[in-house]
Short mmCIF file of C-alpha atoms in Angstrom, two decimals:
data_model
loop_
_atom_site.label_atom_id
_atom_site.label_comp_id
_atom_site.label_asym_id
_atom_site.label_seq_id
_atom_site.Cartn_x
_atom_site.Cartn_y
_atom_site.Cartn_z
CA UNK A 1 -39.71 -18.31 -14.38
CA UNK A 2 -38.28 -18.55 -10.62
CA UNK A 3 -37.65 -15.84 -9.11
CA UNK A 4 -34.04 -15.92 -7.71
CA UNK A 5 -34.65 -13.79 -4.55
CA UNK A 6 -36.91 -16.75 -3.64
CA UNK A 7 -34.85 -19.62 -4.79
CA UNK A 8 -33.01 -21.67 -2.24
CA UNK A 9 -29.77 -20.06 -4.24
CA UNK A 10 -30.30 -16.98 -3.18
CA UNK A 11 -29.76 -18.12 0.80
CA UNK A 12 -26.44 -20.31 0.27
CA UNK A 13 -24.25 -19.15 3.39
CA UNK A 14 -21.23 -18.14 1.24
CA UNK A 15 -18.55 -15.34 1.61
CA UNK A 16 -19.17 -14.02 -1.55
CA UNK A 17 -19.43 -9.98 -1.41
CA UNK A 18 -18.04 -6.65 -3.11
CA UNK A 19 -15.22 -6.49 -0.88
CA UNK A 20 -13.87 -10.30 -0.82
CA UNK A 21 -14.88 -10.45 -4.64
CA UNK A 22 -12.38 -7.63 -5.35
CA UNK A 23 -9.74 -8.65 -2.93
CA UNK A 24 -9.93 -11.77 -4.82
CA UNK A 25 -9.91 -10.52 -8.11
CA UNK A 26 -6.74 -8.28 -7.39
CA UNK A 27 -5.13 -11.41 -6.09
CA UNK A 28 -5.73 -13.43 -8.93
CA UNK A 29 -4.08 -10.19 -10.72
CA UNK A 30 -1.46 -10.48 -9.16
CA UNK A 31 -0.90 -14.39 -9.08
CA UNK A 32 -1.58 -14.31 -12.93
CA UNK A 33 1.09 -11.71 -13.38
CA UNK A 34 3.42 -13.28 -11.39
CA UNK A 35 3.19 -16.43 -12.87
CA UNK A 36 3.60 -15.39 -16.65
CA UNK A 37 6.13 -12.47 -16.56
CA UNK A 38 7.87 -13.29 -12.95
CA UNK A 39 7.50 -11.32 -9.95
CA UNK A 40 9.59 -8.31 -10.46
CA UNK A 41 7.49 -7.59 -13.74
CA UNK A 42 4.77 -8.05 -11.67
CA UNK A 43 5.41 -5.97 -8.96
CA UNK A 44 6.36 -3.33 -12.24
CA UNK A 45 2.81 -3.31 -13.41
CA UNK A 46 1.47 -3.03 -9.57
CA UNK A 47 3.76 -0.20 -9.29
CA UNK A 48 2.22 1.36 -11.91
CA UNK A 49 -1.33 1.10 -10.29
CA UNK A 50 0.19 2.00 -6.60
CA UNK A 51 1.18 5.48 -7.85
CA UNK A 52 -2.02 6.64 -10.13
CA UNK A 53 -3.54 5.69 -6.42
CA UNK A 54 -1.04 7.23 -4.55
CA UNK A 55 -1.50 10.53 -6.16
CA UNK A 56 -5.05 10.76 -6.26
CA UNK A 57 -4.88 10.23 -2.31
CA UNK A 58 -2.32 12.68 -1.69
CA UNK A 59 -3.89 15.31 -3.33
CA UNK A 60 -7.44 14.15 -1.13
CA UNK A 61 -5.62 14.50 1.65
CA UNK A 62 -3.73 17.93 0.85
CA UNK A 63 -7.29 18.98 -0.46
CA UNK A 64 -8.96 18.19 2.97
CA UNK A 65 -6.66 19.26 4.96
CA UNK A 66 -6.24 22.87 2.52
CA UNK A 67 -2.44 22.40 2.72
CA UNK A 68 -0.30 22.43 -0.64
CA UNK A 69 2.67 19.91 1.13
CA UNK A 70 1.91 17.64 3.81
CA UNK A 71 4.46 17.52 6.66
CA UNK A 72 6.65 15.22 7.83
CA UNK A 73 4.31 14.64 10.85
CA UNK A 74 1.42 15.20 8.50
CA UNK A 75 2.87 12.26 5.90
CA UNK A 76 3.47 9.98 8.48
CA UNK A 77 -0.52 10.66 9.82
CA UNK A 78 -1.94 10.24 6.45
CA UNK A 79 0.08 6.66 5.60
CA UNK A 80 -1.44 5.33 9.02
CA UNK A 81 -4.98 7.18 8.22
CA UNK A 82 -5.22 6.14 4.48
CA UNK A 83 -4.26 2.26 5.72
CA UNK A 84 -7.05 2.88 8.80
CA UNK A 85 -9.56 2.99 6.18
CA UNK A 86 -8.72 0.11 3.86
CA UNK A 87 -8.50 -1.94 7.27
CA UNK A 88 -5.22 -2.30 7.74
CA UNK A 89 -3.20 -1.59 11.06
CA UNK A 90 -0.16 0.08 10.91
CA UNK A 91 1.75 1.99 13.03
CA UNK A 92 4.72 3.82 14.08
CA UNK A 93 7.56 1.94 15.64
CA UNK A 94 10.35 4.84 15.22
CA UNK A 95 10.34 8.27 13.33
CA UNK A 96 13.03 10.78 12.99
CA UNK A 97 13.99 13.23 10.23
CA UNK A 98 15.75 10.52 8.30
CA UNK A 99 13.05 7.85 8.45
CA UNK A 100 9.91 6.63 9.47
CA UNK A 101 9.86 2.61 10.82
CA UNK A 102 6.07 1.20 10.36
CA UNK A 103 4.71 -1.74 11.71
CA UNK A 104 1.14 -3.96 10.63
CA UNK A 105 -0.62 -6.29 12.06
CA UNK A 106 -3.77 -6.48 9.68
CA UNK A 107 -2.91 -6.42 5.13
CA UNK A 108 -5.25 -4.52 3.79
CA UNK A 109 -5.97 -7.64 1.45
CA UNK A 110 -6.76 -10.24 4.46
CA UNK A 111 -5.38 -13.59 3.73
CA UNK A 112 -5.67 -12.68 -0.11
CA UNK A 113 -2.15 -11.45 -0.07
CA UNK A 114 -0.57 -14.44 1.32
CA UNK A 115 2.06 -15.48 -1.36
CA UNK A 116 1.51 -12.62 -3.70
CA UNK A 117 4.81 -10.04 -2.88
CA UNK A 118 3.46 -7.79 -5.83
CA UNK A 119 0.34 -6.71 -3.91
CA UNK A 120 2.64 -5.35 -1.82
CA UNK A 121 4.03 -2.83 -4.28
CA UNK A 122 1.04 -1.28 -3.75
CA UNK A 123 1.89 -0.21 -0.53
CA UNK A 124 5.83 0.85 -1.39
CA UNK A 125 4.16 3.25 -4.09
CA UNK A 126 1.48 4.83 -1.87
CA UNK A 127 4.05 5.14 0.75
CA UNK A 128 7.24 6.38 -1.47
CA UNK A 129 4.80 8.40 -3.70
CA UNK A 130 3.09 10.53 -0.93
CA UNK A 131 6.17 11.01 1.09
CA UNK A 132 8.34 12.01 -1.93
CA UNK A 133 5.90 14.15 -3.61
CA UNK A 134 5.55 16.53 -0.39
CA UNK A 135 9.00 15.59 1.02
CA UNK A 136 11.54 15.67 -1.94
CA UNK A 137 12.42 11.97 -1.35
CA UNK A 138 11.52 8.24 -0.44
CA UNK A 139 13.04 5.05 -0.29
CA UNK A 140 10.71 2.13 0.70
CA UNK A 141 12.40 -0.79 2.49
CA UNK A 142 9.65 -4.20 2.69
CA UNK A 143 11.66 -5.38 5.27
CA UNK A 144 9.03 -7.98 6.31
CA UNK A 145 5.59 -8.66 5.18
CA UNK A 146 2.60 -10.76 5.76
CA UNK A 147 2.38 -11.49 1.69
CA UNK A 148 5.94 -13.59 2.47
CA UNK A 149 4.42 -15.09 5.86
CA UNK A 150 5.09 -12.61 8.31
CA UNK A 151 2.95 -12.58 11.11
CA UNK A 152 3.27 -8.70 10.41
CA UNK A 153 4.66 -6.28 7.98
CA UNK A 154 7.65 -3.98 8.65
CA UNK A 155 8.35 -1.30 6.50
CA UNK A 156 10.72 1.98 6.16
CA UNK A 157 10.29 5.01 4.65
CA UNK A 158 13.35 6.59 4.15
CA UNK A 159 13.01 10.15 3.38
CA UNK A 160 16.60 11.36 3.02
CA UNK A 161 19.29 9.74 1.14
CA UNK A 162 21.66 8.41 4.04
CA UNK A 163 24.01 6.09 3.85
CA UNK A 164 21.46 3.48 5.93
CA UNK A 165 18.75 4.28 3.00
CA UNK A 166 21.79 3.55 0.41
CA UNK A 167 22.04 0.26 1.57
CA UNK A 168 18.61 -1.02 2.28
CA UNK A 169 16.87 -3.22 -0.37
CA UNK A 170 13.70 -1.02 -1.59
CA UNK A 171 12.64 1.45 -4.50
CA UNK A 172 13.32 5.05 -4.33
CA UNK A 173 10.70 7.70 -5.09
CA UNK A 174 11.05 11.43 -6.05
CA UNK A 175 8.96 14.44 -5.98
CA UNK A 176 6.99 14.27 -9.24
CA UNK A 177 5.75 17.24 -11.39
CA UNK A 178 2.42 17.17 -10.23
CA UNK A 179 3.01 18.45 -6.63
CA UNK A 180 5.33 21.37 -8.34
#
């Protein structure tokens, strides 16, 4: 029997690995989903995901930081420092009491998000859920994104119910019973 450590195999220069494996399993996810039940059900089912995730990492955060609510300056920190460690880039482009403008450079996903919109459902839930659940209120606006061909993402986190958050195209989120 060959040992596969020692077989020619074994030393294939491919990009094969935990994290692109998963990236690409997520994206075919999400690609298979969007193709059978259409992309709003998709982005549904993602939704789902985005805020078991989102409130597992609030509470990490609230844990660590041995606060029961996070901020508004605090929310706004963690978004940026929870996409920091998935490798993403985003930052602040404008932030006042009504809303919070973010800008990316770098999807968490790499080039696995291109044309798959759901994946970024995942980022609307983990946004709306952590703001709403320690501000009262979210409204996510993907006003542009890298999944759609962006060279960047743009997104807004409205986190009062203003007549500008009325209009925008984007899901609302609202304190859950968990952070009670």
């Amino acid at each position: 029997m060959t040992n596969v450590l020692n077989h020619p195999i074994a030393t294939l220069n491919l990009s094969l690995e935990r994290d692109i494996f998963l990236r690409t399993l997520i994206r075919e996810l999400s690609g298979t989903l969007q193709d059978v039940v259409g992309l709003e059900e998709a982005s549904g089912f993602i939704s789902v995901v985005g805020e078991r995730m989102a409130t597992q990492i609030n509470q990490d955060y609230k844990s660590a930081l041995e606060v029961s609510n996070l901020s508004p300056n605090q929310v706004t920190d963690v978004l940026i420092d929870l996409k920091r460690r998935i490798q993403g880039d985003f930052y602040v482009i404008e932030q006042d009491d009504e809303k919070i403008v973010f800008g990316n450079r770098v999807c968490p996903f790499g080039e696995k998000v291109l044309n798959r919109p759901a994946m970024c459902m995942m980022t609307s839930n983990v946004f709306g859920t952590i703001a709403a659940n320690n501000l009262g209120y979210a409204k996510v606006e993907l006003q542009e994104t890298i999944a759609q061909g962006a060279s960047g993402c743009r997104v807004i986190v409205y986190l009062k119910l203003t007549e500008e958050a009325e209009d925008a195209e984007g899901r609302e989120y609202f304190k859950g019973l968990e952070s009670v």
